[in-house]
Amino acid sequence: MSYENFTVETDGDGIALVTWDMPDRSMNVFTAAVMDEIDRIVDQVVADAAIKGAIITSGKKGSFTGGADLKMLSGMFASFEAKKREDKDAAIQELFDGVGRMSWLWRKLETCGKPFVAAINGTCMGGGLELALACHGRVAAAGARMGLPEVKVGIFPGAGGTQRVPRLTDTQSALQMLLKGSTLSAEKAKGMKLIDAVVPEGDLVARAREMLNAGLSPVQPWDQKGFKLPSGPVYSAQGAQIWPAVASLYRKETADNYPGARAIVKCVYEGLLLPIDAALRVEQRYFTEVLQTTEAAMMIRSLFVSLQELNKGARRPANVPASQLTKVGIVGAGFMGAGIAYVAAQGGLDVVLIDRDQDAADKGKAHSKALMEKLVGQGRATKEQAEAVLARITATPDYDALKDADLVVEAVFEDRDVKAEVTRKVAAVLPKTAIYASNTSTIPITGLAEAFDDPERFIGIHFFSPVDRMMLTEGILGEKTGDEALAVALDFVRAIRKTPIVVNDTRGFFANRCVLRYMSEAYDMLVEGVPPAMIENAAKFAGMPVGPLALNDETAVDLSLRIMKATMRDMGDDSVDPRHFKLVEQMNGDGRLGRKAGMGFYDYPAKPAKKSLWPGLKQMFEQQPAESIDFEELKQRFLATMALEAARTMEEGVVVDPREADVGSILGFGYAPYTGGTISYIDGMGVKAFVALCERLADRHGERFQPTPLLREMAEKGESFYGRFPPKTPEAKAA
Ligand code: NAD
């Protein structure tokens, strides 16, 4: 028997070693062909009397599998959409059969009558872990990491994950793992009884052989008579303790916005009441249902497909060869510069970190030291790794150290003159081939580029704070920014493992424009007399990770005042609502500058006490009775105002690709992930429905909600953003 993606070698003891090693990929993934081959391998193992049992492992170093090819899933979904119009029932049946393929294949393997052991040599995600769970024994290499992350892209583990995990481990741990989509270390997985043994990588197959030679049963515990669930039956005293809490925890964590998460709870609850075959069918039904939701379609598109495409350089000019980045300079070792130096050194680059004097530069480097020490303390890095990262950072006030840098990122004070002076100093020493990037958050790049000798080599790279945790960067194209600057900037972002979006030069770029709308809507609600707690809760129920008032405290209320003043100076007094200005000015006057001052919209008592909304806020505005407020409408206002701003950025040509508005909004400011992002929020409900929503909100709350001319035109023509602005590809740009 020969296979394209597997080798099968049987030893003298009758143990077949099945090695998965896809020839044309760096990582194994499930495709239709892979599943057909596994099916044939199971048949071979059963049919061959010389085979006693089998081991499944991977030939890829450090990785078992990344899971299913989600593109296959979106393909299945697209074909479903097309067929649905002709014959809905037949289309649903086809989808049901399609999604059941993997689940029933794993069931076939676990009931084939011969024992299988999964030898997990490294990363093992999604369908791969579900395959392992269907094996009769599981042994993992010490460094292996595994998980069922499906919920993060709007779906759930639909190939037995929701059934086998809670049959191996207690219900609470199972639900937590499934609902969070968390990644587990091999040790943690063993602690949860998902893995039988953890061994050094070199001993993996030998240990699997031992398990088989010791007579591993080919019958899973749940197929044996008298099987008991780890947490006892659902309808039992123990179950009565668990399930009511699960329901409330689920609501608290998800605000019921994620059909995938809801289905996990239902699958586990209903599945544990049934024998495994019926339980798997329940899971298959819910999976079919969830796949048809707008949330799943939008989340898969933005958080899986588009995210990967952007990370791989969807916007990178194809005509520029890959840059050989080795050394970057960071000028300004403050809050942002220190963070950028850290991620650059982590990405393997040599870093020169410059500030006005040695002390300031050293202070910037100390940030990396603190972060690496934390990683070492958590066991996520070794001492040697920490030393290597720190050794790559040279802290100095001497600009000469930039003379062989490939790229410089400027992160000095947000002041045109200071930036211009620094730019000239850098330009005097920087090689003529190197690229200069500014991390400005508000100053147009085109103007800043004037201080540089070659504006083609000048670009904006806007980071978000905290730099080590925020995954987005905004590349900003000045009027004269050239392809090479963009290519190098994107290569840099890739090296530091962040996700780039690329936008044209404008006030607030993309993310900050949308975020300001979020906070501004909260100011409106405050002055209307909506109770502050209701404002924060409405935002969270709408799916935002942080309420707008809490967010404003994080970004600082004095910054809000400065932005308002700058906006009024540049665009006239009418550009800021006087009621908002008064509110923010008063907060500033009272010293309520946000978290850094220990008080803002919230009070921040000493730990361990938790922050609480400042009671004085309620005194500032006459409060409306809560029951007279339309809570659903508050949620819509938040989501719509940010989506509308994103639509404006596309209409103005600031953002040119809907994927960037979507991914940028989720990664940059946590825009309700279940929507798929600001633009998918609009496309998901349809532009026509969005325009109707905006018109209603404009009637009730003001002109800021008026749909733009483009939105009206698209509504009329029945267009979507993804249809009207097809995603850009490097090929398209080159052509
Ligand atoms: P910061 O005040 O913490 O750091 C600025 C650093 O620049 C200081 O260490 C200062 O000593 C140094 N500096 C000033 N003049 C210098 C000079 N002539 N030569 C060398 N070093 C000099 O400020 P920050 O928050 O890190 O902001 C830096 C830049 O990043 C600003 O342009 C800001 O708008 C932008 N930014 C900030 C954030 C944020 O959340 N703070 C987010 C995105 C972008």
PDB file of N, CA and C in Angstrom, residues 500-562:
ATOM      1  N   PRO A 500       0.341  43.302  10.022  1.00  0.00           N
ATOM      2  CA  PRO A 500       0.330  44.662   9.484  1.00  0.00           C
ATOM      3  C   PRO A 500      -0.948  44.997   8.725  1.00  0.00           C
ATOM      4  N   ILE A 501      -1.397  46.236   8.866  1.00  0.00           N
ATOM      5  CA  ILE A 501      -2.321  46.767   7.875  1.00  0.00           C
ATOM      6  C   ILE A 501      -1.624  48.000   7.288  1.00  0.00           C
ATOM      7  N   VAL A 502      -2.036  48.402   6.109  1.00  0.00           N
ATOM      8  CA  VAL A 502      -1.383  49.534   5.444  1.00  0.00           C
ATOM      9  C   VAL A 502      -2.451  50.560   5.092  1.00  0.00           C
ATOM     10  N   VAL A 503      -2.250  51.783   5.556  1.00  0.00           N
ATOM     11  CA  VAL A 503      -3.271  52.804   5.317  1.00  0.00           C
ATOM     12  C   VAL A 503      -2.622  54.064   4.748  1.00  0.00           C
ATOM     13  N   ASN A 504      -3.460  54.894   4.130  1.00  0.00           N
ATOM     14  CA  ASN A 504      -2.929  56.149   3.601  1.00  0.00           C
ATOM     15  C   ASN A 504      -2.965  57.221   4.675  1.00  0.00           C
ATOM     16  N   ASP A 505      -2.105  58.199   4.470  1.00  0.00           N
ATOM     17  CA  ASP A 505      -1.855  59.237   5.469  1.00  0.00           C
ATOM     18  C   ASP A 505      -3.106  60.077   5.728  1.00  0.00           C
ATOM     19  N   THR A 506      -3.547  60.138   6.951  1.00  0.00           N
ATOM     20  CA  THR A 506      -4.692  60.979   7.280  1.00  0.00           C
ATOM     21  C   THR A 506      -4.731  61.179   8.775  1.00  0.00           C
ATOM     22  N   ARG A 507      -5.497  62.152   9.222  1.00  0.00           N
ATOM     23  CA  ARG A 507      -5.599  62.420  10.643  1.00  0.00           C
ATOM     24  C   ARG A 507      -6.144  61.196  11.396  1.00  0.00           C
ATOM     25  N   GLY A 508      -5.389  60.671  12.350  1.00  0.00           N
ATOM     26  CA  GLY A 508      -5.847  59.535  13.165  1.00  0.00           C
ATOM     27  C   GLY A 508      -5.673  58.192  12.485  1.00  0.00           C
ATOM     28  N   PHE A 509      -5.178  58.199  11.228  1.00  0.00           N
ATOM     29  CA  PHE A 509      -4.983  56.961  10.467  1.00  0.00           C
ATOM     30  C   PHE A 509      -6.273  56.141  10.488  1.00  0.00           C
ATOM     31  N   PHE A 510      -6.193  54.862  10.832  1.00  0.00           N
ATOM     32  CA  PHE A 510      -7.443  54.089  10.850  1.00  0.00           C
ATOM     33  C   PHE A 510      -7.931  53.815  12.278  1.00  0.00           C
ATOM     34  N   ALA A 511      -7.111  53.089  13.045  1.00  0.00           N
ATOM     35  CA  ALA A 511      -7.588  52.566  14.331  1.00  0.00           C
ATOM     36  C   ALA A 511      -8.011  53.691  15.281  1.00  0.00           C
ATOM     37  N   ASN A 512      -7.176  54.717  15.399  1.00  0.00           N
ATOM     38  CA  ASN A 512      -7.512  55.771  16.359  1.00  0.00           C
ATOM     39  C   ASN A 512      -8.769  56.540  15.970  1.00  0.00           C
ATOM     40  N   ARG A 513      -9.002  56.652  14.680  1.00  0.00           N
ATOM     41  CA  ARG A 513     -10.230  57.324  14.247  1.00  0.00           C
ATOM     42  C   ARG A 513     -11.452  56.574  14.777  1.00  0.00           C
ATOM     43  N   CYS A 514     -11.416  55.262  14.646  1.00  0.00           N
ATOM     44  CA  CYS A 514     -12.556  54.449  15.095  1.00  0.00           C
ATOM     45  C   CYS A 514     -12.670  54.481  16.618  1.00  0.00           C
ATOM     46  N   VAL A 515     -11.524  54.373  17.295  1.00  0.00           N
ATOM     47  CA  VAL A 515     -11.550  54.335  18.761  1.00  0.00           C
ATOM     48  C   VAL A 515     -12.089  55.650  19.324  1.00  0.00           C
ATOM     49  N   LEU A 516     -11.721  56.753  18.682  1.00  0.00           N
ATOM     50  CA  LEU A 516     -12.212  58.045  19.177  1.00  0.00           C
ATOM     51  C   LEU A 516     -13.733  58.103  19.087  1.00  0.00           C
ATOM     52  N   ARG A 517     -14.296  57.484  18.056  1.00  0.00           N
ATOM     53  CA  ARG A 517     -15.764  57.433  17.920  1.00  0.00           C
ATOM     54  C   ARG A 517     -16.385  56.660  19.083  1.00  0.00           C
ATOM     55  N   TYR A 518     -15.687  55.609  19.466  1.00  0.00           N
ATOM     56  CA  TYR A 518     -16.174  54.754  20.567  1.00  0.00           C
ATOM     57  C   TYR A 518     -16.263  55.584  21.850  1.00  0.00           C
ATOM     58  N   MET A 519     -15.195  56.306  22.147  1.00  0.00           N
ATOM     59  CA  MET A 519     -15.178  57.082  23.389  1.00  0.00           C
ATOM     60  C   MET A 519     -16.137  58.271  23.287  1.00  0.00           C
ATOM     61  N   SER A 520     -16.211  58.833  22.095  1.00  0.00           N
ATOM     62  CA  SER A 520     -17.074  59.982  21.907  1.00  0.00           C
ATOM     63  C   SER A 520     -18.558  59.590  22.095  1.00  0.00           C
ATOM     64  N   GLU A 521     -18.903  58.403  21.648  1.00  0.00           N
ATOM     65  CA  GLU A 521     -20.295  57.946  21.831  1.00  0.00           C
ATOM     66  C   GLU A 521     -20.592  57.784  23.321  1.00  0.00           C
ATOM     67  N   ALA A 522     -19.573  57.341  24.075  1.00  0.00           N
ATOM     68  CA  ALA A 522     -19.761  57.205  25.527  1.00  0.00           C
ATOM     69  C   ALA A 522     -19.953  58.588  26.163  1.00  0.00           C
ATOM     70  N   TYR A 523     -19.225  59.607  25.680  1.00  0.00           N
ATOM     71  CA  TYR A 523     -19.433  60.968  26.203  1.00  0.00           C
ATOM     72  C   TYR A 523     -20.878  61.392  25.941  1.00  0.00           C
ATOM     73  N   ASP A 524     -21.363  61.083  24.725  1.00  0.00           N
ATOM     74  CA  ASP A 524     -22.748  61.443  24.403  1.00  0.00           C
ATOM     75  C   ASP A 524     -23.718  60.790  25.375  1.00  0.00           C
ATOM     76  N   MET A 525     -23.483  59.525  25.637  1.00  0.00           N
ATOM     77  CA  MET A 525     -24.380  58.799  26.543  1.00  0.00           C
ATOM     78  C   MET A 525     -24.313  59.419  27.943  1.00  0.00           C
ATOM     79  N   LEU A 526     -23.092  59.762  28.371  1.00  0.00           N
ATOM     80  CA  LEU A 526     -22.949  60.377  29.703  1.00  0.00           C
ATOM     81  C   LEU A 526     -23.763  61.669  29.791  1.00  0.00           C
ATOM     82  N   VAL A 527     -23.619  62.531  28.782  1.00  0.00           N
ATOM     83  CA  VAL A 527     -24.325  63.819  28.873  1.00  0.00           C
ATOM     84  C   VAL A 527     -25.832  63.644  28.717  1.00  0.00           C
ATOM     85  N   GLU A 528     -26.246  62.553  28.070  1.00  0.00           N
ATOM     86  CA  GLU A 528     -27.695  62.272  27.989  1.00  0.00           C
ATOM     87  C   GLU A 528     -28.233  61.790  29.329  1.00  0.00           C
ATOM     88  N   GLY A 529     -27.341  61.394  30.228  1.00  0.00           N
ATOM     89  CA  GLY A 529     -27.779  60.905  31.529  1.00  0.00           C
ATOM     90  C   GLY A 529     -27.943  59.398  31.586  1.00  0.00           C
ATOM     91  N   VAL A 530     -27.291  58.678  30.674  1.00  0.00           N
ATOM     92  CA  VAL A 530     -27.299  57.215  30.780  1.00  0.00           C
ATOM     93  C   VAL A 530     -26.381  56.850  31.947  1.00  0.00           C
ATOM     94  N   PRO A 531     -26.854  56.004  32.877  1.00  0.00           N
ATOM     95  CA  PRO A 531     -25.994  55.648  34.011  1.00  0.00           C
ATOM     96  C   PRO A 531     -24.656  55.060  33.517  1.00  0.00           C
ATOM     97  N   PRO A 532     -23.535  55.529  34.082  1.00  0.00           N
ATOM     98  CA  PRO A 532     -22.222  55.075  33.602  1.00  0.00           C
ATOM     99  C   PRO A 532     -22.067  53.559  33.562  1.00  0.00           C
ATOM    100  N   ALA A 533     -22.605  52.862  34.568  1.00  0.00           N
ATOM    101  CA  ALA A 533     -22.443  51.399  34.577  1.00  0.00           C
ATOM    102  C   ALA A 533     -23.155  50.788  33.369  1.00  0.00           C
ATOM    103  N   MET A 534     -24.247  51.401  32.991  1.00  0.00           N
ATOM    104  CA  MET A 534     -25.000  50.883  31.841  1.00  0.00           C
ATOM    105  C   MET A 534     -24.209  51.105  30.547  1.00  0.00           C
ATOM    106  N   ILE A 535     -23.508  52.209  30.490  1.00  0.00           N
ATOM    107  CA  ILE A 535     -22.684  52.498  29.306  1.00  0.00           C
ATOM    108  C   ILE A 535     -21.610  51.430  29.159  1.00  0.00           C
ATOM    109  N   GLU A 536     -20.923  51.182  30.265  1.00  0.00           N
ATOM    110  CA  GLU A 536     -19.836  50.195  30.220  1.00  0.00           C
ATOM    111  C   GLU A 536     -20.365  48.796  29.906  1.00  0.00           C
ATOM    112  N   ASN A 537     -21.505  48.458  30.538  1.00  0.00           N
ATOM    113  CA  ASN A 537     -22.057  47.120  30.303  1.00  0.00           C
ATOM    114  C   ASN A 537     -22.570  46.960  28.876  1.00  0.00           C
ATOM    115  N   ALA A 538     -23.185  48.004  28.350  1.00  0.00           N
ATOM    116  CA  ALA A 538     -23.697  47.906  26.972  1.00  0.00           C
ATOM    117  C   ALA A 538     -22.545  47.619  26.020  1.00  0.00           C
ATOM    118  N   ALA A 539     -21.413  48.290  26.242  1.00  0.00           N
ATOM    119  CA  ALA A 539     -20.258  48.076  25.365  1.00  0.00           C
ATOM    120  C   ALA A 539     -19.778  46.633  25.486  1.00  0.00           C
ATOM    121  N   LYS A 540     -19.735  46.139  26.713  1.00  0.00           N
ATOM    122  CA  LYS A 540     -19.239  44.769  26.889  1.00  0.00           C
ATOM    123  C   LYS A 540     -20.219  43.755  26.305  1.00  0.00           C
ATOM    124  N   PHE A 541     -21.512  43.999  26.506  1.00  0.00           N
ATOM    125  CA  PHE A 541     -22.506  43.091  25.925  1.00  0.00           C
ATOM    126  C   PHE A 541     -22.474  43.162  24.398  1.00  0.00           C
ATOM    127  N   ALA A 542     -22.054  44.283  23.867  1.00  0.00           N
ATOM    128  CA  ALA A 542     -21.926  44.399  22.406  1.00  0.00           C
ATOM    129  C   ALA A 542     -20.696  43.633  21.923  1.00  0.00           C
ATOM    130  N   GLY A 543     -19.847  43.228  22.861  1.00  0.00           N
ATOM    131  CA  GLY A 543     -18.699  42.400  22.484  1.00  0.00           C
ATOM    132  C   GLY A 543     -17.357  43.088  22.592  1.00  0.00           C
ATOM    133  N   MET A 544     -17.347  44.323  23.134  1.00  0.00           N
ATOM    134  CA  MET A 544     -16.061  45.024  23.267  1.00  0.00           C
ATOM    135  C   MET A 544     -15.343  44.509  24.517  1.00  0.00           C
ATOM    136  N   PRO A 545     -14.028  44.316  24.439  1.00  0.00           N
ATOM    137  CA  PRO A 545     -13.318  43.747  25.594  1.00  0.00           C
ATOM    138  C   PRO A 545     -13.228  44.717  26.762  1.00  0.00           C
ATOM    139  N   VAL A 546     -13.183  46.005  26.474  1.00  0.00           N
ATOM    140  CA  VAL A 546     -13.035  47.011  27.529  1.00  0.00           C
ATOM    141  C   VAL A 546     -14.079  48.098  27.290  1.00  0.00           C
ATOM    142  N   GLY A 547     -14.748  48.514  28.356  1.00  0.00           N
ATOM    143  CA  GLY A 547     -15.741  49.580  28.219  1.00  0.00           C
ATOM    144  C   GLY A 547     -15.066  50.883  27.787  1.00  0.00           C
ATOM    145  N   PRO A 548     -15.807  51.798  27.179  1.00  0.00           N
ATOM    146  CA  PRO A 548     -15.188  53.018  26.652  1.00  0.00           C
ATOM    147  C   PRO A 548     -14.634  53.932  27.742  1.00  0.00           C
ATOM    148  N   LEU A 549     -15.254  53.930  28.917  1.00  0.00           N
ATOM    149  CA  LEU A 549     -14.765  54.808  29.981  1.00  0.00           C
ATOM    150  C   LEU A 549     -13.491  54.222  30.585  1.00  0.00           C
ATOM    151  N   ALA A 550     -13.489  52.903  30.748  1.00  0.00           N
ATOM    152  CA  ALA A 550     -12.265  52.245  31.242  1.00  0.00           C
ATOM    153  C   ALA A 550     -11.138  52.440  30.233  1.00  0.00           C
ATOM    154  N   LEU A 551     -11.470  52.334  28.955  1.00  0.00           N
ATOM    155  CA  LEU A 551     -10.451  52.517  27.917  1.00  0.00           C
ATOM    156  C   LEU A 551      -9.898  53.939  27.944  1.00  0.00           C
ATOM    157  N   ASN A 552     -10.796  54.888  28.135  1.00  0.00           N
ATOM    158  CA  ASN A 552     -10.367  56.280  28.193  1.00  0.00           C
ATOM    159  C   ASN A 552      -9.422  56.514  29.371  1.00  0.00           C
ATOM    160  N   ASP A 553      -9.682  55.840  30.464  1.00  0.00           N
ATOM    161  CA  ASP A 553      -8.778  55.933  31.620  1.00  0.00           C
ATOM    162  C   ASP A 553      -7.403  55.351  31.289  1.00  0.00           C
ATOM    163  N   GLU A 554      -7.394  54.280  30.492  1.00  0.00           N
ATOM    164  CA  GLU A 554      -6.117  53.658  30.133  1.00  0.00           C
ATOM    165  C   GLU A 554      -5.319  54.585  29.215  1.00  0.00           C
ATOM    166  N   THR A 555      -6.003  55.175  28.236  1.00  0.00           N
ATOM    167  CA  THR A 555      -5.273  56.019  27.278  1.00  0.00           C
ATOM    168  C   THR A 555      -5.000  57.405  27.867  1.00  0.00           C
ATOM    169  N   ALA A 556      -5.616  57.727  28.958  1.00  0.00           N
ATOM    170  CA  ALA A 556      -5.432  58.966  29.708  1.00  0.00           C
ATOM    171  C   ALA A 556      -6.357  60.100  29.242  1.00  0.00           C
ATOM    172  N   VAL A 557      -6.986  60.727  30.232  1.00  0.00           N
ATOM    173  CA  VAL A 557      -7.997  61.751  29.944  1.00  0.00           C
ATOM    174  C   VAL A 557      -7.317  63.063  29.531  1.00  0.00           C
ATOM    175  N   ASP A 558      -6.071  63.269  29.946  1.00  0.00           N
ATOM    176  CA  ASP A 558      -5.374  64.485  29.479  1.00  0.00           C
ATOM    177  C   ASP A 558      -5.045  64.376  27.992  1.00  0.00           C
ATOM    178  N   LEU A 559      -4.792  63.130  27.533  1.00  0.00           N
ATOM    179  CA  LEU A 559      -4.547  62.945  26.102  1.00  0.00           C
ATOM    180  C   LEU A 559      -5.830  63.292  25.327  1.00  0.00           C
ATOM    181  N   SER A 560      -6.990  62.910  25.870  1.00  0.00           N
ATOM    182  CA  SER A 560      -8.257  63.239  25.198  1.00  0.00           C
ATOM    183  C   SER A 560      -8.385  64.747  25.048  1.00  0.00           C
ATOM    184  N   LEU A 561      -8.028  65.466  26.112  1.00  0.00           N
ATOM    185  CA  LEU A 561      -8.136  66.934  26.052  1.00  0.00           C
ATOM    186  C   LEU A 561      -7.174  67.493  24.997  1.00  0.00           C
ATOM    187  N   ARG A 562      -5.954  66.944  24.973  1.00  0.00           N
ATOM    188  CA  ARG A 562      -4.980  67.442  23.995  1.00  0.00           C
ATOM    189  C   ARG A 562      -5.456  67.167  22.571  1.00  0.00           C
TER     190      ARG A 562
END
